[in-house]
Coordinates of C-alpha atoms in Angstrom, one line a residue:
Chain A
X1 CA -98.2 -34.1 -26.7
X2 CA -97.5 -30.2 -25.6
X3 CA -99.8 -27.0 -26.8
X4 CA -98.2 -24.2 -27.7
X5 CA -99.2 -20.9 -26.1
X6 CA -101.7 -18.7 -27.9
X7 CA -100.1 -16.1 -30.0
X8 CA -100.3 -12.4 -28.8
X9 CA -103.6 -10.5 -30.7
X10 CA -101.8 -8.8 -33.9
X11 CA -101.7 -5.5 -35.0
X12 CA -104.8 -5.9 -36.6
X13 CA -106.6 -7.4 -34.7
X14 CA -105.7 -5.3 -31.7
X15 CA -107.2 -2.2 -34.1
X16 CA -110.5 -3.6 -34.9
X17 CA -111.0 -4.2 -31.6
X18 CA -110.5 -0.5 -30.9
X19 CA -112.5 0.6 -33.5
X20 CA -115.7 -1.8 -32.0
X21 CA -115.3 -0.8 -29.0
X22 CA -115.2 3.1 -29.9
X23 CA -118.5 2.9 -32.2
X24 CA -120.3 0.9 -29.8
X25 CA -119.8 4.0 -27.3
X26 CA -120.8 6.3 -29.3
X27 CA -123.8 4.1 -30.1
X28 CA -124.7 4.5 -26.6
X29 CA -123.5 7.6 -26.0
X30 CA -125.6 9.1 -28.6
X31 CA -129.0 7.6 -27.2
X32 CA -130.6 10.6 -25.7
X33 CA -131.1 8.8 -21.6
X34 CA -134.6 10.7 -21.7
X35 CA -136.9 12.2 -23.1
X36 CA -140.3 14.4 -22.7
X37 CA -143.2 13.7 -25.5
X38 CA -146.5 15.6 -24.8
X39 CA -149.3 14.8 -27.1
X40 CA -152.6 16.7 -28.4
X41 CA -155.2 15.6 -30.2
X42 CA -156.6 18.1 -32.1
X43 CA -160.5 18.4 -34.3
X44 CA -159.6 21.1 -36.9
X45 CA -162.7 22.0 -38.9
X46 CA -164.7 25.2 -39.9
X47 CA -168.1 25.5 -37.5
X48 CA -168.3 26.8 -34.7
X49 CA -167.7 24.7 -31.2
X50 CA -170.3 22.5 -30.8
X51 CA -172.8 23.6 -28.2
X52 CA -172.8 21.6 -24.6
X53 CA -169.1 19.7 -25.7
X54 CA -166.3 19.9 -23.1
X55 CA -163.6 21.1 -26.2
X56 CA -161.8 23.7 -25.4
X57 CA -159.8 25.9 -28.2
X58 CA -156.0 25.4 -28.6
X59 CA -154.1 27.8 -27.1
X60 CA -153.7 30.7 -29.4
X61 CA -150.0 30.3 -30.6
X62 CA -150.7 26.6 -31.3
X63 CA -153.8 28.2 -33.3
X64 CA -151.6 30.9 -35.3
X65 CA -149.2 27.8 -36.3
X66 CA -151.7 25.1 -37.7
X67 CA -154.1 27.9 -38.8
X68 CA -150.8 29.4 -40.6
X69 CA -149.8 25.4 -42.2
X70 CA -153.9 24.5 -42.7
X71 CA -156.6 25.4 -43.8
X72 CA -159.6 25.0 -41.3
X73 CA -161.0 28.4 -38.7
X74 CA -160.9 26.1 -36.0
X75 CA -158.7 24.3 -33.6
X76 CA -160.0 22.0 -30.9
X77 CA -158.6 20.0 -28.2
X78 CA -159.8 17.0 -27.7
X79 CA -157.0 14.9 -25.0
X80 CA -153.8 16.3 -23.8
X81 CA -151.0 13.5 -22.4
X82 CA -147.8 13.9 -21.5
X83 CA -144.5 11.1 -20.9
X84 CA -141.6 10.7 -20.1
X85 CA -139.3 8.6 -22.3
X86 CA -136.5 7.4 -20.5
X87 CA -134.5 5.2 -22.7
X88 CA -134.4 2.0 -21.2
X89 CA -137.9 1.4 -21.4
X90 CA -138.6 0.3 -25.4
X91 CA -141.8 1.4 -26.3
X92 CA -143.7 4.5 -24.4
X93 CA -148.0 4.4 -25.6
X94 CA -149.7 7.4 -25.5
X95 CA -154.1 6.7 -25.7
X96 CA -155.0 9.7 -26.9
X97 CA -158.8 8.2 -27.8
X98 CA -160.7 5.0 -28.1
X99 CA -159.0 4.5 -31.7
X100 CA -156.6 6.5 -31.7
X101 CA -153.1 5.6 -29.4
X102 CA -149.2 6.7 -30.4
X103 CA -146.3 4.4 -29.6
X104 CA -143.3 6.2 -29.2
X105 CA -139.3 4.5 -29.3
X106 CA -136.1 6.3 -28.5
X107 CA -133.7 5.4 -31.0
X108 CA -129.7 6.5 -31.3
X109 CA -128.4 9.2 -32.5
X110 CA -131.3 12.0 -30.8
X111 CA -134.1 10.3 -33.7
X112 CA -137.6 9.2 -32.3
X113 CA -139.6 6.3 -34.1
X114 CA -143.2 7.7 -33.1
X115 CA -146.1 4.9 -34.4
X116 CA -149.5 6.3 -34.7
X117 CA -151.9 3.6 -33.9
X118 CA -155.6 3.5 -35.4
X119 CA -158.4 0.9 -34.4
X120 CA -155.4 -0.9 -33.7
X121 CA -153.3 -1.1 -36.7
X122 CA -150.1 1.1 -37.6
X123 CA -151.1 4.1 -39.7
X124 CA -147.9 5.8 -39.9
X125 CA -144.7 5.1 -38.5
X126 CA -142.6 7.9 -38.4
X127 CA -138.8 8.7 -37.8
X128 CA -137.8 12.1 -36.1
X129 CA -134.8 13.7 -35.4
X130 CA -135.1 15.0 -32.1
X131 CA -132.0 17.1 -32.8
X132 CA -134.5 20.1 -34.8
X133 CA -137.0 22.7 -32.5
X134 CA -139.9 21.2 -34.9
X135 CA -143.4 20.1 -34.0
X136 CA -144.1 16.4 -34.9
X137 CA -147.4 16.9 -37.1
X138 CA -149.8 14.0 -37.4
X139 CA -152.6 14.5 -39.2
X140 CA -155.3 13.6 -41.5
X141 CA -159.6 13.7 -43.2
X142 CA -161.9 13.2 -40.9
X143 CA -165.9 13.1 -41.7
X144 CA -167.3 16.2 -42.8
X145 CA -164.9 17.9 -44.3
X146 CA -162.8 17.7 -40.5
X147 CA -159.5 17.3 -39.6
X148 CA -157.4 15.5 -37.0
X149 CA -154.0 16.5 -35.6
X150 CA -151.8 15.1 -33.4
X151 CA -149.5 17.3 -32.3
X152 CA -146.3 16.0 -30.3
X153 CA -143.2 18.0 -28.9
X154 CA -140.3 16.8 -27.1
X155 CA -137.5 17.9 -25.1
Chain B
X1 CA -175.8 30.8 -89.8
X2 CA -179.5 31.8 -88.7
X3 CA -180.2 35.0 -87.9
X4 CA -179.4 34.5 -84.1
X5 CA -176.2 33.2 -84.2
X6 CA -175.4 35.9 -86.7
X7 CA -176.1 38.2 -83.8
X8 CA -174.2 36.8 -81.2
X9 CA -170.8 36.9 -83.6
X10 CA -171.7 40.5 -85.0
X11 CA -171.3 41.2 -80.9
X12 CA -167.8 38.1 -80.7
X13 CA -166.5 40.5 -83.7
X14 CA -166.3 37.1 -85.3
X15 CA -168.4 38.5 -88.7
X16 CA -166.6 39.9 -92.1
X17 CA -167.5 42.6 -93.8
X18 CA -170.6 41.5 -96.0
X19 CA -171.7 39.4 -93.1
X20 CA -171.4 43.0 -90.9
X21 CA -173.2 45.0 -93.4
X22 CA -176.6 42.4 -94.5
X23 CA -177.0 41.8 -90.3
X24 CA -176.9 45.6 -89.6
X25 CA -179.7 45.9 -92.1
X26 CA -182.0 43.4 -90.0
X27 CA -181.4 45.0 -87.1
X28 CA -182.4 48.2 -88.2
X29 CA -185.5 46.7 -89.7
X30 CA -186.2 43.8 -87.1
X31 CA -187.2 45.4 -83.8
X32 CA -187.1 41.7 -81.9
X33 CA -183.7 40.9 -83.0
X34 CA -183.0 44.4 -82.1
X35 CA -183.8 43.9 -78.8
X36 CA -182.3 40.3 -78.3
X37 CA -178.6 41.8 -79.2
X38 CA -179.2 44.4 -76.1
X39 CA -179.7 41.4 -74.5
X40 CA -176.9 39.7 -75.5
X41 CA -174.8 42.8 -75.1
X42 CA -175.4 42.9 -71.6
X43 CA -174.5 39.5 -70.6
X44 CA -171.3 40.6 -72.8
X45 CA -170.7 43.4 -70.4
X46 CA -172.3 42.0 -66.9
X47 CA -169.7 39.0 -67.2
X48 CA -166.8 40.3 -69.0
X49 CA -164.4 40.6 -65.9
X50 CA -166.4 39.9 -63.4
X51 CA -165.2 36.0 -62.6
X52 CA -165.8 36.0 -58.8
X53 CA -162.2 35.6 -57.3
X54 CA -161.6 32.5 -55.3
X55 CA -158.1 30.9 -53.6
X56 CA -157.0 28.2 -53.4
X57 CA -157.5 26.9 -49.6
X58 CA -154.4 25.5 -49.2
X59 CA -150.9 26.9 -48.0
X60 CA -148.1 26.8 -50.7
X61 CA -146.3 24.0 -48.6
X62 CA -148.7 22.1 -48.0
X63 CA -150.1 22.5 -52.0
X64 CA -146.7 21.8 -53.3
X65 CA -145.9 18.9 -51.3
X66 CA -149.0 16.7 -53.5
X67 CA -147.0 18.2 -56.6
X68 CA -143.3 17.2 -55.3
X69 CA -145.0 13.8 -54.5
X70 CA -146.7 13.8 -57.9
X71 CA -143.7 14.2 -60.0
X72 CA -142.1 11.7 -57.7
X73 CA -144.6 9.2 -58.4
X74 CA -144.2 9.1 -62.7
X75 CA -141.1 9.9 -62.6
X76 CA -140.5 6.3 -60.8
X77 CA -143.3 5.0 -63.4
X78 CA -141.4 6.4 -66.2
X79 CA -138.3 5.1 -64.7
X80 CA -139.9 1.6 -64.4
X81 CA -140.8 1.6 -68.2
X82 CA -140.0 -0.8 -69.7
X83 CA -137.6 0.4 -72.7
X84 CA -135.4 -0.9 -75.7
X85 CA -132.0 0.1 -74.6
X86 CA -128.2 -1.9 -74.8
X87 CA -127.7 -4.1 -73.2
X88 CA -124.9 -2.7 -71.2
X89 CA -127.1 0.3 -70.3
X90 CA -129.8 -2.1 -68.6
X91 CA -126.5 -2.1 -66.3
X92 CA -124.8 1.2 -65.8
X93 CA -127.5 2.6 -64.0
X94 CA -127.5 -0.1 -60.9
X95 CA -123.4 0.1 -61.4
X96 CA -124.0 4.2 -61.2
X97 CA -126.4 4.3 -58.4
X98 CA -124.3 1.9 -56.2
X99 CA -121.1 3.8 -56.5
X100 CA -122.4 6.6 -55.1
X101 CA -124.0 5.1 -52.8
X102 CA -120.7 3.4 -51.8
X103 CA -119.3 6.7 -52.5
X104 CA -122.2 9.3 -49.9
X105 CA -122.0 6.0 -47.8
X106 CA -117.9 6.8 -47.2
X107 CA -118.6 10.2 -47.2
X108 CA -121.3 10.1 -44.2
X109 CA -119.2 7.4 -42.3
X110 CA -116.7 9.9 -41.2
X111 CA -118.9 12.6 -38.9
X112 CA -122.1 11.9 -36.8
X113 CA -126.0 11.2 -38.6
X114 CA -128.9 11.4 -37.9
X115 CA -129.5 8.7 -40.5
X116 CA -133.3 7.3 -41.4
X117 CA -134.2 10.6 -38.8
X118 CA -136.9 12.2 -41.0
X119 CA -139.1 9.0 -42.7
X120 CA -142.3 7.4 -42.2
X121 CA -143.6 4.3 -44.0
X122 CA -147.8 3.8 -44.5
X123 CA -149.3 0.9 -45.1
X124 CA -150.2 0.3 -48.6
X125 CA -153.3 0.9 -47.9
X126 CA -152.7 4.0 -46.7
X127 CA -152.6 7.3 -48.9
X128 CA -149.8 10.2 -46.9
X129 CA -147.7 13.1 -47.7
X130 CA -145.3 14.5 -45.1
X131 CA -143.8 18.3 -45.9
X132 CA -141.7 20.4 -43.6
X133 CA -143.0 23.9 -42.6
X134 CA -140.1 25.8 -41.7
X135 CA -141.4 29.1 -40.6
X136 CA -144.1 27.4 -38.3
X137 CA -140.9 25.1 -37.8
X138 CA -143.1 22.1 -38.4
X139 CA -142.7 18.7 -40.0
X140 CA -145.6 17.1 -41.1
X141 CA -147.0 13.9 -41.6
X142 CA -150.8 14.6 -43.1
X143 CA -153.9 10.9 -44.2
X144 CA -155.4 11.8 -46.6
X145 CA -158.5 10.0 -46.1
X146 CA -161.9 11.2 -48.1
X147 CA -163.8 9.3 -46.7
X148 CA -162.9 9.7 -42.7
X149 CA -162.9 6.2 -41.7
X150 CA -160.0 6.7 -39.2
X151 CA -162.2 9.2 -36.6
X152 CA -159.9 9.3 -33.5
X153 CA -161.6 12.3 -32.8
X154 CA -164.9 10.2 -32.0
X155 CA -168.0 11.0 -33.1
X156 CA -169.5 11.9 -29.4
X157 CA -166.9 15.0 -29.3
X158 CA -167.9 16.8 -32.5
X159 CA -172.0 15.6 -32.1
X160 CA -174.5 17.5 -29.8
X161 CA -175.7 15.4 -27.8
X162 CA -179.4 15.0 -28.1
X163 CA -180.9 17.0 -25.0
X164 CA -178.9 20.0 -26.3
X165 CA -180.6 20.6 -29.5
Chain C
X1 CA -124.6 25.1 -45.3
X2 CA -125.4 26.2 -49.0
X3 CA -129.1 29.0 -49.1
X4 CA -131.5 27.8 -51.9
X5 CA -131.3 30.5 -54.1
X6 CA -134.2 33.3 -53.6
X7 CA -136.7 33.3 -57.2
X8 CA -139.2 35.7 -55.6
X9 CA -137.9 38.3 -57.5
X10 CA -137.4 36.6 -61.3
X11 CA -139.2 36.6 -64.7
X12 CA -141.5 33.3 -65.3
X13 CA -139.8 33.2 -68.4
X14 CA -136.1 32.8 -66.2
X15 CA -138.1 30.1 -63.7
X16 CA -138.8 28.8 -66.5
X17 CA -135.8 28.0 -68.4
X18 CA -134.4 26.4 -65.0
X19 CA -137.6 24.9 -64.6
X20 CA -136.8 23.0 -68.2
X21 CA -133.1 22.7 -66.9
X22 CA -134.5 20.3 -64.1
X23 CA -134.4 23.0 -61.1
X24 CA -137.6 22.2 -58.8
X25 CA -136.8 25.4 -56.7
X26 CA -137.8 27.5 -59.9
X27 CA -140.3 25.2 -60.4
X28 CA -142.2 25.5 -57.3
X29 CA -142.0 29.8 -57.6
X30 CA -144.3 29.1 -60.8
X31 CA -146.6 27.3 -58.9
X32 CA -146.2 29.7 -55.9
X33 CA -146.8 32.4 -57.9
X34 CA -150.0 30.9 -60.8
X35 CA -151.4 28.8 -58.0
X36 CA -154.5 30.8 -57.4
X37 CA -155.4 31.5 -60.9
X38 CA -154.9 27.4 -61.8
X39 CA -157.1 26.6 -58.7
X40 CA -159.6 29.7 -59.7
X41 CA -160.2 28.0 -62.5
X42 CA -160.4 24.9 -61.6
X43 CA -162.8 25.8 -59.2
X44 CA -165.3 27.5 -61.8
X45 CA -165.3 24.6 -63.9
X46 CA -165.9 21.9 -61.3
X47 CA -167.6 23.9 -58.6
X48 CA -166.2 21.7 -56.4
X49 CA -163.5 22.5 -54.1
X50 CA -161.8 19.2 -53.3
X51 CA -161.7 18.2 -57.0
X52 CA -160.1 21.4 -58.3
X53 CA -157.2 21.3 -55.9
X54 CA -156.8 17.5 -57.0
X55 CA -156.7 18.6 -60.4
X56 CA -155.4 22.3 -60.2
X57 CA -152.5 19.9 -58.7
X58 CA -152.6 17.4 -60.9
X59 CA -152.0 20.0 -64.1
X60 CA -148.4 20.7 -62.3
X61 CA -147.3 17.5 -62.1
X62 CA -148.3 17.5 -66.4
X63 CA -146.8 20.9 -66.8
X64 CA -143.4 19.9 -65.3
X65 CA -143.3 16.9 -67.7
X66 CA -144.4 18.4 -70.7
X67 CA -141.9 21.6 -69.7
X68 CA -140.1 20.8 -72.2
X69 CA -142.8 21.5 -74.7
X70 CA -143.8 24.5 -73.8
X71 CA -141.4 27.2 -76.5
X72 CA -143.0 30.2 -75.2
X73 CA -145.5 31.1 -78.2
X74 CA -147.9 32.4 -75.3
X75 CA -147.4 33.7 -71.3
X76 CA -146.5 30.1 -68.7
X77 CA -149.9 31.3 -67.1
X78 CA -151.7 31.0 -70.6
X79 CA -150.5 28.0 -71.4
X80 CA -150.9 26.2 -67.5
X81 CA -154.8 27.6 -67.8
X82 CA -154.6 25.1 -70.7
X83 CA -154.0 22.5 -69.2
X84 CA -155.2 22.7 -66.4
X85 CA -158.6 23.3 -68.2
X86 CA -158.1 20.3 -70.8
X87 CA -158.2 18.1 -67.2
X88 CA -161.3 19.6 -66.1
X89 CA -163.0 18.7 -69.4
X90 CA -162.0 14.9 -69.3
X91 CA -162.9 15.0 -65.7
X92 CA -166.7 16.0 -66.7
X93 CA -166.7 13.9 -69.6
X94 CA -166.0 11.1 -67.4
X95 CA -168.8 12.2 -64.7
X96 CA -171.0 12.9 -67.5
X97 CA -170.8 9.8 -68.9
X98 CA -171.7 7.9 -65.2
X99 CA -174.4 10.2 -64.3
X100 CA -178.4 10.2 -65.7
X101 CA -179.1 13.8 -67.5
X102 CA -182.1 15.7 -66.6
X103 CA -184.7 16.4 -69.2
X104 CA -183.5 20.2 -69.1
X105 CA -179.9 19.0 -69.9
X106 CA -181.2 16.8 -72.9
X107 CA -182.9 19.5 -73.5
X108 CA -179.9 21.8 -73.6
X109 CA -178.3 19.9 -75.8
X110 CA -180.6 19.4 -78.6
X111 CA -181.0 23.0 -78.8
X112 CA -183.5 25.0 -79.2
X113 CA -185.0 25.9 -76.0
X114 CA -183.5 29.2 -76.2
X115 CA -185.8 30.3 -78.5
X116 CA -188.4 30.5 -76.7
X117 CA -187.3 32.1 -74.1
X118 CA -188.6 35.7 -73.7
X119 CA -186.8 38.7 -74.0
X120 CA -185.2 40.2 -71.3
X121 CA -186.5 43.6 -71.4
X122 CA -184.1 45.6 -68.9
X123 CA -180.8 44.9 -67.9
X124 CA -180.8 42.9 -64.9
X125 CA -177.4 43.9 -63.5
X126 CA -178.1 47.4 -64.0
X127 CA -177.0 49.5 -60.7
X128 CA -175.5 46.6 -59.0
X129 CA -172.6 47.4 -56.7
X130 CA -170.0 45.0 -58.5
X131 CA -169.6 42.6 -55.4
X132 CA -173.0 41.1 -56.0
X133 CA -173.1 41.7 -59.9
X134 CA -169.7 39.2 -59.8
X135 CA -171.7 37.3 -56.4
X136 CA -174.9 36.9 -58.7
X137 CA -172.7 36.0 -62.1
X138 CA -171.4 33.1 -60.1
X139 CA -174.7 31.6 -58.7
X140 CA -176.0 31.6 -61.9
X141 CA -173.0 29.9 -64.0
X142 CA -173.5 27.1 -61.1
X143 CA -177.0 26.7 -63.0
X144 CA -175.9 25.8 -66.2
X145 CA -174.9 22.4 -67.9
X146 CA -171.1 22.1 -67.9
X147 CA -170.7 22.4 -70.9
X148 CA -173.1 25.9 -71.8
X149 CA -170.6 26.9 -68.8
X150 CA -166.9 26.1 -69.9
X151 CA -168.1 27.6 -73.2
X152 CA -169.1 30.9 -71.7
X153 CA -165.4 31.2 -69.9
X154 CA -163.6 30.1 -72.4
X155 CA -165.1 33.3 -74.4
X156 CA -165.5 35.5 -72.3
X157 CA -163.2 35.2 -69.0
X158 CA -159.7 33.3 -71.5
X159 CA -160.9 35.4 -74.0
X160 CA -160.8 32.8 -76.6
X161 CA -162.3 32.5 -80.1
X162 CA -164.8 30.5 -81.2
X163 CA -162.4 27.8 -83.4
X164 CA -159.9 27.5 -80.2
X165 CA -163.1 26.7 -77.9
X166 CA -163.9 23.8 -80.8
X167 CA -160.6 22.5 -80.6
X168 CA -160.5 22.5 -76.8
X169 CA -164.0 20.9 -76.2
X170 CA -163.8 18.9 -79.5
X171 CA -166.9 20.2 -80.8
X172 CA -167.5 22.0 -84.5
X173 CA -167.5 25.4 -84.2
X174 CA -171.0 26.2 -84.8
X175 CA -172.3 24.0 -81.8
X176 CA -169.2 26.3 -80.2
X177 CA -171.9 29.3 -81.1
X178 CA -175.0 27.6 -79.9
X179 CA -174.2 27.3 -76.7
X180 CA -172.7 30.5 -75.9
X181 CA -175.4 31.7 -77.6
X182 CA -178.0 29.4 -74.9
X183 CA -175.4 30.3 -72.0
X184 CA -176.1 33.4 -72.7
X185 CA -179.9 33.7 -73.4
X186 CA -179.9 31.5 -69.7
X187 CA -177.7 34.2 -67.5
X188 CA -180.2 36.7 -68.5
X189 CA -183.4 35.0 -68.0
X190 CA -181.4 33.7 -64.2
X191 CA -180.0 37.4 -63.4
X192 CA -183.3 38.7 -64.0
X193 CA -185.2 35.9 -61.3
X194 CA -182.2 36.5 -58.9
X195 CA -183.0 40.2 -59.3
X196 CA -186.3 39.8 -59.2
X197 CA -186.4 37.9 -56.3
X198 CA -183.9 40.8 -54.7
X199 CA -186.7 43.2 -55.4
X200 CA -189.8 40.9 -53.9

């Protein structure tokens, strides 16, 4: 019994193959190769700086930006970390304090996925477009009418 | 109405002509009533136009974001409420929505998108609001937690240690 | 990309009309314009920043839902203020049900205490600078029960008549008059005490 030779792909099959390859190529191209992220943990309060603490006020530019949006008078920097995010690394974890860390993941279409982890649990998951110059600020109520802020800047 | 309340009503312009004549006659004769009337007048004059000035301690964007969220939540709730409708009306909204979604996807798929960007998700027990301040170039997600159960800053950072006091 | 409309110079009545047609940008402009006044009223009644923020925001949500009912019989600000006053009163009633009444509050409610107060013989606010006067009045107001404070606020600041207050507070005109009388007498007494404290 002789086998019939396989027929050449039709014009439609070829078009589908071409489109699939093109979209896959576009997907890879739109994932940023590398990004740097700076995460700053800040404490906002109306009280003066606690004496004997190694807290420094956030720089005046950031302080003004925060004070234009939020109600607190003073903003103290608690921790600052910078990390590089190569697209090959799936998730980059940045630890900011005992209770708090952020997980950052680069996604296609110039988007970063940021997960705020508190006490081991994801508090907020936010997808943030890197095509805008916006800082991403994750914030919340703290004890005694104070607040915490995690300010993330990407470049 | 007793005399004291009539005095007050006179002060507030709530008496008719006959009652005014009556109470003015009492005022002319009774020193105690006149003294009480004077006290009420002082208080009315002191309070009128002297309300303490209070300003909302939140920014326009932050304050509005919660209102916007409240409106959206109420609209969602209203839409979910069962209503008496013609049977075909039950299908018209999903069908329209589906058609609109298909149309949007069709248009959007023509170009590069940032689909899924600038969205957030939170667990059910976390109450968060999000907003953007264009002026300060900030996208904000704020977790409302009146009890302050999540303390990323840590108590040791905020409080003075005993030795420092 | 089309720019959002600039409503900064648009009149309230026009913004209301746009909002009634579903324009949320116009409504946001109304919120921005009147938010301080609405918050201030909530704060004067609640005497608590957080409650005042929450209730004022709730009032704006309610206003959006009821915008179609606004016929323009009063100004938009007055209509909004009535909404926030009602919400504050509901909240204060709920709070009252859950807390124990002090003996003084019960006396106030039963009436008659004001008759035992000596009449203040000299003006306790005479010669005060406006800022100081406002401060003292505000301090004295915090010491009144919510019923007395509210009657005073509605009558003196919102310029409402007895019968309007009775309707809002769900009580008789007689009760409004007694509460207002007590509030004024108590205020005189508190302001006199503050004056004495300052002098000593």
